[in-house]
Coordinates of C-alpha atoms and ligand atoms in Angstrom, one line a residue:
M1 CA -5.4 -19.1 6.8
A2 CA -6.2 -16.8 4.3
D3 CA -4.5 -15.8 1.3
K4 CA -2.3 -12.7 1.4
L5 CA -2.7 -9.6 -0.5
I6 CA 0.6 -8.1 -1.9
I7 CA 0.5 -4.3 -2.6
F8 CA 2.7 -2.8 -4.8
D9 CA 2.8 0.8 -4.5
T10 CA 4.0 2.4 -7.8
T11 CA 3.0 6.3 -6.5
L12 CA 7.1 7.0 -7.1
R13 CA 7.1 5.4 -10.6
D14 CA 3.5 5.5 -12.6
G15 CA 2.5 8.3 -10.0
E16 CA 5.6 10.2 -10.8
Q17 CA 4.4 10.1 -14.4
S18 CA 1.9 12.5 -13.7
P19 CA 2.9 15.7 -15.2
G20 CA 4.5 17.8 -12.8
A21 CA 4.7 15.2 -10.1
S22 CA 8.7 14.6 -11.0
M23 CA 10.4 14.7 -7.6
T24 CA 14.2 15.1 -6.1
R25 CA 16.1 12.1 -5.0
E26 CA 15.7 13.4 -1.4
E27 CA 11.5 13.8 -1.9
K28 CA 11.7 9.7 -3.5
L29 CA 13.3 8.8 -0.6
R30 CA 11.2 11.0 2.2
I31 CA 8.4 9.2 0.5
A32 CA 10.3 5.8 0.2
R33 CA 10.3 5.8 3.7
Q34 CA 6.7 6.3 4.7
L35 CA 5.8 3.4 2.3
E36 CA 8.5 1.6 4.2
R37 CA 6.2 2.5 7.6
L38 CA 3.2 1.8 5.6
K39 CA 4.3 -1.5 5.8
V40 CA 3.9 -2.0 1.9
D41 CA 5.5 -5.2 0.4
V42 CA 6.8 -3.4 -2.9
I43 CA 8.1 -0.3 -3.4
E44 CA 8.5 0.4 -7.4
A45 CA 11.3 3.2 -6.7
G46 CA 11.3 3.9 -10.3
F47 CA 12.5 3.5 -13.8
A48 CA 16.0 3.3 -13.5
A49 CA 17.4 4.2 -17.2
S50 CA 15.1 7.0 -17.5
S51 CA 17.7 9.4 -16.7
N52 CA 20.7 9.9 -14.1
G53 CA 18.5 11.2 -11.1
D54 CA 16.1 8.8 -11.1
F55 CA 18.6 5.6 -10.8
E56 CA 20.5 7.8 -8.1
A57 CA 17.2 8.1 -6.6
I58 CA 16.5 4.0 -6.9
R59 CA 19.6 3.1 -5.2
A60 CA 19.3 5.6 -2.5
I61 CA 16.3 3.7 -1.7
A62 CA 18.0 0.3 -2.2
Q63 CA 20.6 1.8 0.3
T64 CA 17.9 2.9 3.0
I65 CA 15.1 0.2 2.2
K66 CA 15.1 -2.5 4.6
E67 CA 12.0 -4.5 5.1
S68 CA 9.9 -3.7 1.6
T69 CA 11.0 -5.1 -1.7
V70 CA 12.5 -2.6 -4.1
C71 CA 11.7 -2.7 -7.5
S72 CA 12.9 -1.2 -10.4
L73 CA 11.4 -0.7 -14.0
A74 CA 13.2 -1.9 -16.8
R75 CA 12.4 -1.7 -20.6
A76 CA 12.7 -6.0 -21.8
N77 CA 16.3 -4.8 -23.1
D78 CA 19.6 -6.0 -22.0
R79 CA 20.6 -2.5 -21.2
D80 CA 18.2 -1.4 -19.0
I81 CA 17.7 -4.6 -17.1
A82 CA 21.5 -4.1 -16.0
R83 CA 20.7 -0.4 -15.3
A84 CA 17.8 -2.0 -13.1
L85 CA 19.7 -4.4 -11.5
E86 CA 22.6 -2.1 -11.0
A87 CA 19.8 0.3 -9.0
V88 CA 18.3 -2.1 -6.9
A89 CA 21.3 -4.3 -5.6
P90 CA 22.3 -2.6 -2.2
A91 CA 18.7 -3.8 -1.2
P92 CA 18.3 -6.8 0.9
R93 CA 14.9 -7.5 -0.5
R94 CA 14.4 -6.8 -4.8
R95 CA 13.0 -7.3 -7.6
V96 CA 13.3 -5.9 -11.2
H97 CA 9.8 -5.2 -13.7
T98 CA 10.4 -5.8 -17.1
F99 CA 7.7 -5.2 -19.8
I100 CA 7.0 -4.6 -23.0
A101 CA 3.8 -4.2 -25.3
T102 CA 1.3 -7.0 -26.5
S103 CA -1.5 -5.5 -28.4
A104 CA -1.9 -5.6 -31.8
L105 CA -2.1 -1.7 -31.5
H106 CA 1.0 -0.8 -29.5
M107 CA 3.4 -3.7 -31.7
E108 CA 2.7 -1.9 -34.9
K109 CA 2.0 1.8 -34.7
K110 CA 4.4 1.8 -31.8
L111 CA 7.0 -0.9 -31.4
R112 CA 7.1 -1.3 -34.9
M113 CA 7.4 -5.5 -34.0
T114 CA 5.6 -8.5 -35.2
P115 CA 4.6 -9.8 -32.2
E116 CA 6.9 -13.5 -32.3
Q117 CA 9.2 -10.6 -31.7
V118 CA 8.0 -9.3 -28.9
L119 CA 7.3 -12.9 -27.9
D120 CA 10.9 -13.2 -28.4
Q121 CA 12.1 -10.1 -26.9
A122 CA 10.1 -10.6 -23.7
V123 CA 11.2 -14.4 -22.6
R124 CA 14.8 -12.7 -23.5
A125 CA 14.4 -10.1 -21.2
V126 CA 13.0 -12.4 -18.2
S127 CA 16.0 -15.0 -18.7
F128 CA 18.8 -12.1 -19.0
A129 CA 17.7 -10.5 -15.6
R130 CA 16.7 -14.6 -13.8
N131 CA 19.9 -14.9 -14.6
S132 CA 21.0 -11.6 -11.7
I133 CA 18.1 -12.2 -9.7
D134 CA 15.4 -14.5 -8.0
D135 CA 11.9 -11.7 -8.0
V136 CA 11.4 -10.8 -11.8
E137 CA 8.1 -9.5 -12.7
F138 CA 6.9 -9.1 -16.1
S139 CA 3.9 -6.7 -17.9
P140 CA 2.5 -7.3 -21.3
E141 CA 1.7 -3.7 -21.3
D142 CA -1.7 -2.7 -22.5
G143 CA -2.4 -6.6 -21.6
Y144 CA -6.3 -6.2 -21.5
R145 CA -6.7 -5.5 -24.9
S146 CA -4.2 -7.9 -26.5
D147 CA -5.5 -10.8 -28.5
P148 CA -6.0 -13.1 -25.2
D149 CA -4.6 -16.1 -27.5
F150 CA -1.5 -14.3 -27.8
L151 CA -1.4 -13.2 -24.7
C152 CA -1.6 -16.8 -23.4
R153 CA 1.4 -17.6 -25.4
V154 CA 3.6 -14.9 -24.0
L155 CA 3.0 -15.3 -20.2
E156 CA 3.3 -18.9 -20.5
A157 CA 6.8 -18.4 -22.1
V158 CA 7.9 -16.1 -19.9
I159 CA 6.5 -18.4 -17.0
K160 CA 9.2 -21.2 -18.5
A161 CA 11.8 -18.3 -19.0
G162 CA 11.5 -17.7 -14.6
A163 CA 9.2 -14.9 -14.2
T164 CA 8.2 -14.8 -10.9
T165 CA 4.9 -12.0 -11.2
L166 CA 3.0 -11.9 -14.2
N167 CA 0.7 -8.4 -14.1
I168 CA -1.6 -7.8 -16.0
P169 CA -2.0 -3.9 -17.2
D170 CA -5.2 -2.0 -17.7
T171 CA -2.7 0.7 -19.7
V172 CA -5.7 3.2 -20.7
G173 CA -8.0 2.3 -18.4
Y174 CA -10.7 0.6 -20.7
G175 CA -12.0 -2.2 -18.4
V176 CA -15.0 -2.9 -16.5
P177 CA -15.0 -4.7 -13.3
A178 CA -16.9 -8.4 -14.6
L179 CA -15.3 -8.2 -17.8
Y180 CA -11.7 -7.6 -16.7
G181 CA -12.4 -9.9 -13.4
E182 CA -12.9 -12.8 -15.8
F183 CA -10.0 -11.7 -18.5
I184 CA -7.2 -12.7 -15.4
H185 CA -9.8 -15.8 -14.4
M186 CA -9.5 -16.7 -17.9
L187 CA -5.9 -15.8 -18.7
R188 CA -5.4 -17.9 -14.6
E189 CA -7.2 -20.9 -17.0
R190 CA -5.8 -20.8 -19.7
V191 CA -1.8 -20.8 -19.2
P192 CA -1.0 -24.3 -18.1
N193 CA 1.9 -23.2 -15.7
S194 CA -0.1 -20.3 -14.6
D195 CA 0.6 -21.9 -11.2
K196 CA 4.5 -21.1 -10.8
A197 CA 3.6 -17.2 -10.7
I198 CA 1.7 -14.4 -8.7
W199 CA -0.8 -12.4 -10.9
S200 CA -1.2 -9.0 -10.1
V201 CA -3.3 -6.1 -11.4
H202 CA -2.3 -2.6 -12.5
C203 CA -5.5 -0.6 -13.7
H204 CA -5.6 3.3 -14.7
N205 CA -8.3 5.2 -13.6
D206 CA -9.4 6.7 -17.0
L207 CA -13.1 5.8 -16.7
G208 CA -13.0 5.9 -12.6
M209 CA -13.0 2.3 -12.3
A210 CA -9.6 1.2 -11.7
V211 CA -10.3 0.5 -8.0
A212 CA -13.1 -2.0 -8.8
N213 CA -11.2 -2.9 -11.9
S214 CA -8.2 -4.0 -9.4
L215 CA -11.0 -5.5 -6.8
A216 CA -12.9 -8.1 -9.5
G217 CA -9.2 -9.0 -10.6
V218 CA -8.7 -10.5 -7.1
K219 CA -11.8 -11.6 -6.1
I220 CA -13.0 -12.7 -10.1
G221 CA -10.3 -13.0 -11.4
G222 CA -7.8 -14.7 -8.2
A223 CA -4.7 -11.9 -8.3
R224 CA -3.3 -12.1 -5.2
Q225 CA -0.8 -8.8 -5.9
V226 CA -2.8 -5.1 -7.0
E227 CA -0.5 -2.6 -7.7
C228 CA -1.8 1.1 -6.6
T229 CA -0.8 4.5 -5.7
I230 CA -1.3 6.7 -2.4
N231 CA -4.1 9.5 -3.7
G232 CA -4.9 7.2 -7.2
L233 CA -1.6 9.4 -8.4
G234 CA -0.7 8.8 -12.0
E235 CA -1.0 9.5 -15.3
R236 CA -4.4 11.2 -16.7
A237 CA -6.8 10.4 -14.6
G238 CA -4.4 8.4 -12.3
N239 CA -3.7 5.2 -11.5
T240 CA -5.7 2.4 -8.8
A241 CA -5.7 4.5 -5.4
L242 CA -4.0 2.5 -2.4
E243 CA -6.1 3.7 0.2
E244 CA -9.2 2.9 -0.8
I245 CA -8.2 -1.1 -2.4
V246 CA -6.6 -1.4 1.9
M247 CA -10.1 -0.3 3.1
A248 CA -12.0 -2.1 0.9
V249 CA -9.8 -5.4 2.1
R250 CA -9.8 -4.6 5.2
T251 CA -13.3 -3.1 5.9
R252 CA -15.2 -6.2 3.7
R253 CA -13.0 -8.8 5.2
D254 CA -16.3 -11.3 5.2
Y255 CA -16.2 -10.4 0.9
F256 CA -12.7 -11.1 0.2
D257 CA -11.1 -12.7 2.7
L258 CA -7.5 -11.9 2.2
E259 CA -4.2 -11.2 5.0
L260 CA -2.6 -7.8 4.4
G261 CA 0.5 -6.5 5.7
I262 CA -0.6 -2.8 5.7
D263 CA -0.2 -0.6 8.8
A264 CA -3.0 1.3 8.0
S265 CA -2.6 4.3 10.6
Q266 CA 0.2 5.5 8.0
I267 CA -2.2 6.1 5.3
V268 CA -3.3 9.9 5.9
P269 CA 0.5 10.6 6.7
A270 CA 1.2 9.0 3.6
S271 CA -1.4 11.2 1.9
K272 CA 0.0 14.3 3.0
L273 CA 3.2 13.6 2.2
V274 CA 2.6 12.8 -1.3
S275 CA -0.2 15.6 -1.8
G276 CA 2.8 18.0 0.0
I277 CA 5.7 16.8 -2.3
T278 CA 3.7 16.9 -5.3
G279 CA 1.5 19.9 -5.3
F280 CA -1.6 17.0 -6.4
V281 CA -4.2 18.5 -3.7
V282 CA -6.4 15.5 -2.7
Q283 CA -10.2 16.6 -2.9
P284 CA -12.3 17.1 -0.3
N285 CA -14.6 14.0 -0.7
K286 CA -11.7 11.8 -1.6
A287 CA -12.3 8.3 -0.3
V288 CA -10.6 7.7 2.9
V289 CA -7.9 10.4 2.9
G290 CA -10.5 12.9 1.4
A291 CA -10.4 16.1 4.3
N292 CA -14.7 15.3 4.5
A293 CA -14.1 11.3 4.2
F294 CA -15.1 11.5 8.1
A295 CA -17.0 14.6 8.4
H296 CA -20.7 14.7 9.3
A297 CA -22.3 17.8 8.4
S298 CA -26.6 16.4 8.4
G299 CA -27.7 17.3 11.7
I300 CA -29.2 13.7 11.0
H301 CA -26.0 11.9 10.6
Q302 CA -24.2 13.6 13.7
D303 CA -26.8 13.1 15.7
G304 CA -26.9 9.5 14.6
V305 CA -22.8 9.1 14.7
L306 CA -23.2 10.9 18.6
K307 CA -26.0 8.0 19.9
A308 CA -23.8 5.0 18.0
R309 CA -20.4 5.1 15.6
D310 CA -21.5 2.6 13.3
T311 CA -24.5 4.2 12.6
Y312 CA -22.8 6.0 9.4
E313 CA -19.6 5.1 9.6
I314 CA -18.3 1.6 8.2
M315 CA -14.3 2.8 9.3
R316 CA -12.9 5.1 12.3
A317 CA -10.8 8.0 11.5
E318 CA -8.2 7.2 13.6
D319 CA -7.6 3.8 11.9
V320 CA -6.2 5.2 8.8
G321 CA -4.3 7.8 10.6
W322 CA -6.5 10.8 10.9
A323 CA -6.0 12.8 14.3
A324 CA -7.9 15.0 15.6
N325 CA -6.0 19.2 15.1
K326 CA -3.8 18.7 18.2
I327 CA -2.3 22.0 19.8
V328 CA 2.1 20.4 20.5
L329 CA 3.6 23.3 20.5
G330 CA 4.1 27.3 20.7
K331 CA 6.4 30.2 20.7
L332 CA 7.7 28.5 24.1
S333 CA 8.5 25.3 23.1
G334 CA 12.6 24.5 23.1
R335 CA 14.4 22.1 21.2
N336 CA 13.7 19.5 23.2
A337 CA 10.0 19.3 22.9
F338 CA 10.5 19.7 18.9
K339 CA 13.1 17.1 18.7
Q340 CA 10.5 14.7 20.6
R341 CA 7.5 15.7 18.6
V342 CA 9.4 15.5 15.3
Q343 CA 10.1 11.6 16.6
E344 CA 6.6 10.5 17.6
L345 CA 5.7 12.1 13.8
G346 CA 7.9 9.3 12.8
I347 CA 9.7 12.0 10.2
P348 CA 12.9 11.0 9.9
V349 CA 16.2 13.5 10.9
E350 CA 19.6 12.7 9.8
S351 CA 21.9 14.6 11.5
D352 CA 22.0 17.5 14.1
T353 CA 22.4 19.8 11.8
D354 CA 19.4 19.0 9.7
L355 CA 17.5 19.0 13.3
N356 CA 18.8 22.6 14.3
A357 CA 17.8 23.9 10.7
A358 CA 14.4 22.8 11.0
F359 CA 14.1 24.4 15.0
T360 CA 15.5 27.4 13.2
R361 CA 11.9 27.5 11.0
F362 CA 9.6 26.1 13.4
K363 CA 11.3 30.0 15.8
D364 CA 10.4 31.3 12.6
L365 CA 6.9 30.4 12.5
A366 CA 6.0 30.0 16.1
D367 CA 6.9 33.6 15.7
R368 CA 4.2 34.6 13.5
K369 CA 1.5 31.6 14.3
S370 CA 0.7 31.2 17.9
E371 CA -0.7 27.4 17.6
I372 CA 1.6 24.5 15.8
Y373 CA 0.0 22.0 14.8
D374 CA 1.5 18.7 13.4
E375 CA 0.4 19.7 10.0
D376 CA 2.6 22.6 10.2
I377 CA 5.3 20.3 11.8
Q378 CA 5.0 18.1 9.1
A379 CA 5.0 20.9 6.7
L380 CA 8.3 22.2 8.1
F381 CA 10.3 19.3 6.8
S382 CA 8.0 19.2 3.7
A383 CA 8.3 21.6 1.3
D384 CA 11.1 23.9 2.5
G385 CA 12.4 20.8 4.7
V386 CA 15.8 20.2 5.5
D387 CA 16.2 17.2 2.5
G388 CA 16.0 19.7 -0.4
V389 CA 18.3 22.5 0.9
E390 CA 21.2 22.1 -0.6
Q391 CA 19.5 21.2 -3.9
E392 CA 17.9 24.7 -4.3
F393 CA 18.9 26.6 -7.4
Y394 CA 16.4 29.5 -6.6
K395 CA 15.5 29.7 -3.0
F396 CA 13.4 32.6 -1.0
V397 CA 15.1 34.7 1.4
S398 CA 12.5 37.5 2.3
M399 CA 10.0 39.7 1.1
S400 CA 7.8 42.9 1.4
Q401 CA 4.5 43.8 -0.4
Y402 CA 2.5 46.9 -1.1
S403 CA -1.3 46.7 -1.8
E404 CA -4.1 49.4 -0.6
T405 CA -7.8 49.1 -2.4
G406 CA -7.1 52.0 -5.8
K407 CA -3.8 52.0 -6.1
R408 CA -1.4 48.7 -8.0
P409 CA 0.5 46.6 -5.7
S410 CA 3.7 46.0 -5.4
A411 CA 6.4 43.6 -3.9
R412 CA 9.8 43.7 -3.5
V413 CA 11.4 39.8 -3.5
R414 CA 14.6 38.7 -1.9
F415 CA 15.7 35.3 -3.0
T416 CA 18.9 33.4 -4.1
V417 CA 20.0 31.9 -7.3
G418 CA 22.8 29.9 -7.5
G419 CA 24.3 31.1 -4.5
A420 CA 24.0 34.9 -4.8
E421 CA 21.7 37.3 -3.5
V422 CA 18.8 39.3 -5.6
N423 CA 16.1 41.5 -5.1
S424 CA 13.4 42.1 -7.8
E425 CA 10.8 44.6 -7.6
A426 CA 7.5 44.6 -9.6
A427 CA 3.7 45.6 -9.5
G428 CA 1.0 43.7 -10.6
N429 CA -2.6 42.9 -10.3
G430 CA -2.5 41.9 -7.1
P431 CA 0.5 41.0 -4.5
V432 CA 0.4 37.4 -5.9
D433 CA 0.9 38.4 -9.2
A434 CA 3.7 41.9 -8.2
S435 CA 5.6 38.6 -6.5
I436 CA 5.6 36.3 -9.0
R437 CA 6.4 39.2 -11.8
A438 CA 9.2 40.5 -9.9
I439 CA 10.6 36.8 -9.6
E440 CA 10.5 36.3 -13.4
A441 CA 11.5 40.6 -13.9
E442 CA 15.2 38.8 -12.6
V443 CA 14.7 35.3 -13.5
G444 CA 13.1 35.7 -17.2
S445 CA 11.9 31.9 -17.3
G446 CA 9.4 32.8 -19.3
A447 CA 8.0 29.7 -18.1
E448 CA 3.8 29.6 -18.6
M449 CA 1.5 29.0 -15.4
V450 CA -0.9 26.6 -16.0
L451 CA -2.3 25.9 -12.3
Y452 CA -2.3 28.2 -9.1
S453 CA -4.1 26.9 -6.0
V454 CA -3.8 27.6 -2.3
N455 CA -5.1 25.0 0.6
A456 CA -4.6 26.0 4.3
I457 CA -2.9 23.6 6.4
S458 CA -4.8 23.4 9.5
G459 CA -7.8 25.3 10.4
G460 CA -8.6 28.8 11.0
T461 CA -7.6 32.3 9.7
E462 CA -4.4 31.8 11.4
A463 CA -3.3 28.2 9.7
Q464 CA -0.6 27.9 7.7
G465 CA -1.4 28.7 3.9
E466 CA -0.3 25.7 1.3
V467 CA 0.7 27.0 -2.8
T468 CA 0.8 24.9 -5.3
V469 CA 1.6 26.3 -8.7
R470 CA 2.0 24.1 -12.5
L471 CA 4.7 25.7 -14.9
T472 CA 5.0 24.4 -18.3
K473 CA 7.7 25.9 -20.5
A474 CA 9.0 23.6 -24.1
G475 CA 6.5 20.3 -23.4
R476 CA 8.0 20.3 -19.7
I477 CA 5.3 20.2 -16.7
V478 CA 6.1 20.9 -13.0
N479 CA 4.7 21.8 -9.8
G480 CA 6.0 23.7 -7.3
V481 CA 4.6 23.7 -3.3
G482 CA 5.8 26.2 -0.7
T483 CA 3.9 27.4 2.9
D484 CA 3.7 30.2 4.4
P485 CA 1.7 32.2 7.0
D486 CA 1.6 34.7 4.4
I487 CA 0.0 33.2 1.2
V488 CA 1.9 36.0 -0.8
A489 CA 5.3 34.4 0.7
A490 CA 3.9 30.9 0.6
S491 CA 3.5 32.1 -3.3
A492 CA 6.7 33.4 -3.8
K493 CA 7.9 30.0 -2.6
A494 CA 5.8 27.9 -4.1
Y495 CA 6.7 29.3 -8.0
L496 CA 10.5 29.3 -7.0
S497 CA 10.3 25.7 -6.1
A498 CA 8.8 25.1 -9.8
L499 CA 11.4 27.0 -11.4
N500 CA 14.0 24.5 -9.1
K501 CA 12.7 21.8 -11.1
L502 CA 12.3 23.3 -14.1
H503 CA 16.1 23.6 -13.6
D504 CA 15.9 20.0 -13.5
K505 CA 16.7 17.4 -16.2
T506 CA 14.0 15.8 -18.1
K507 CA 13.0 11.8 -17.3
L508 CA 12.2 9.4 -20.3
N509 CA 8.6 8.4 -19.8
P510 CA 8.3 4.5 -20.4
Q511 CA 4.7 4.6 -22.3
T512 CA 6.0 6.9 -24.8
A513 CA 9.6 6.3 -24.7
E514 CA 10.8 5.9 -28.6
E515 CA 11.1 2.6 -30.8
D516 CA 15.0 2.8 -30.4
N517 CA 15.3 2.8 -27.3
I518 CA 13.5 -0.5 -27.0
Ligands
LIG1 O1 0.2 1.5 -17.4 C1 1.0 0.1 -17.7 O2 0.8 -0.2 -19.0 C2 2.3 0.0 -17.2 C3 3.3 -0.6 -17.4 C4 4.5 -0.5 -17.6 C5 3.4 -1.9 -16.4 O3 2.7 1.4 -16.4
LIG2 ZN1 0.5 2.2 -15.2

């Protein structure tokens, strides 16, 4: 029987470290539920010691997720590990993932520790974790740039201390496929007790080779776990893309000869959910989940596909969850039809109150848009969804705007600030600019907008606009997403959503954490 390849998803931890991708507890919970539907083996839900918010999010995920293993990251110290253990405790399957840097550069310049101190600390951390939990993963950060002799000593020692998974990160995306694959192979050959642990790969995409490197780590190196994120989300150029790993291993089973536990039909819903929540739009030509991934524009291709599908297609769109745009509901649809479609789409709704609130938003949308697609229903539950409602400090109520050729546009926005309603008005270069100025006139955040983008959720001019804005202030970067058939209103909602995130507390980033936190 073929070996199993373990899919370890770190969208909620390494993915969340992308500038502006930080998520609320409810958003993380929604993504975790989707990851469970996707049947990922391990969900790295966060970094418990980084903030109370992340601790609470991991704990909520641990209380909810039954099938996947729930994992928390922890630096190699007792305090971090104790926090991680406490956060994952409610999960039926749980893991602690502890790490410390092992490259000469990181040890000397970042940690200011000697190699012997690092070795000692790694062993102590793993032993401490193993006293309380059976499933312990260890990562030598910047492992790929570490001295092989020293790395082998560390890995042998942490296996002896009880590590059950050894993950070898290419933290800075420096690897090339054959070399990274051979590196994993060399470690497995040289570490005497290497057969006592599962080997894992964790690659960053700085040179665009994260997926290729991970697959080489599996094929050449013999790794049996891949760490990855939905849409390749992650700091800088991102992490290994889950959807590409899964479909490569599945489509080229003849070559990889590995089993996967994944339900691939949940890939596209997961991609849309993550993109909608984080505001990281998927490029149209992105493999598997890009809007053009299965679209044939050239006449020769279209002709070939019509005659025999496999002339130009190696995967089927429906196998990864692409569904033809279906008109599902409209203005006359009732609550039961709405509820049934929500259930068919697998959208979790906790209570009747939540469903009623979503149905009210649906009716409001149906008044302005005659055909409601699956994507529209999903959007009702994402940016302005039920889960987020109580948390919003700033909340959009309504707006009006005026624009005429040759005249300066103006906008009036009505929104709530900590529950109290305000009305604010401003003029601007265009209606979007005017609406943002109106909000700023009241809030005075002083944030700088570094990105503004509009995307159509479904096709046609009647489609809902999905607007993403990225704001930066005092070194923090946040994204906000808003949807509405009126793109000016979508822009105001996106801006308020970004302001809500600025209102939240900052989190620690494990890679940039200070020495005294170790
Ligand atoms: O890239 C990296 O080194 C990491 C570790 C913390 C596993 O994300
Ligand atoms: Zn990483």
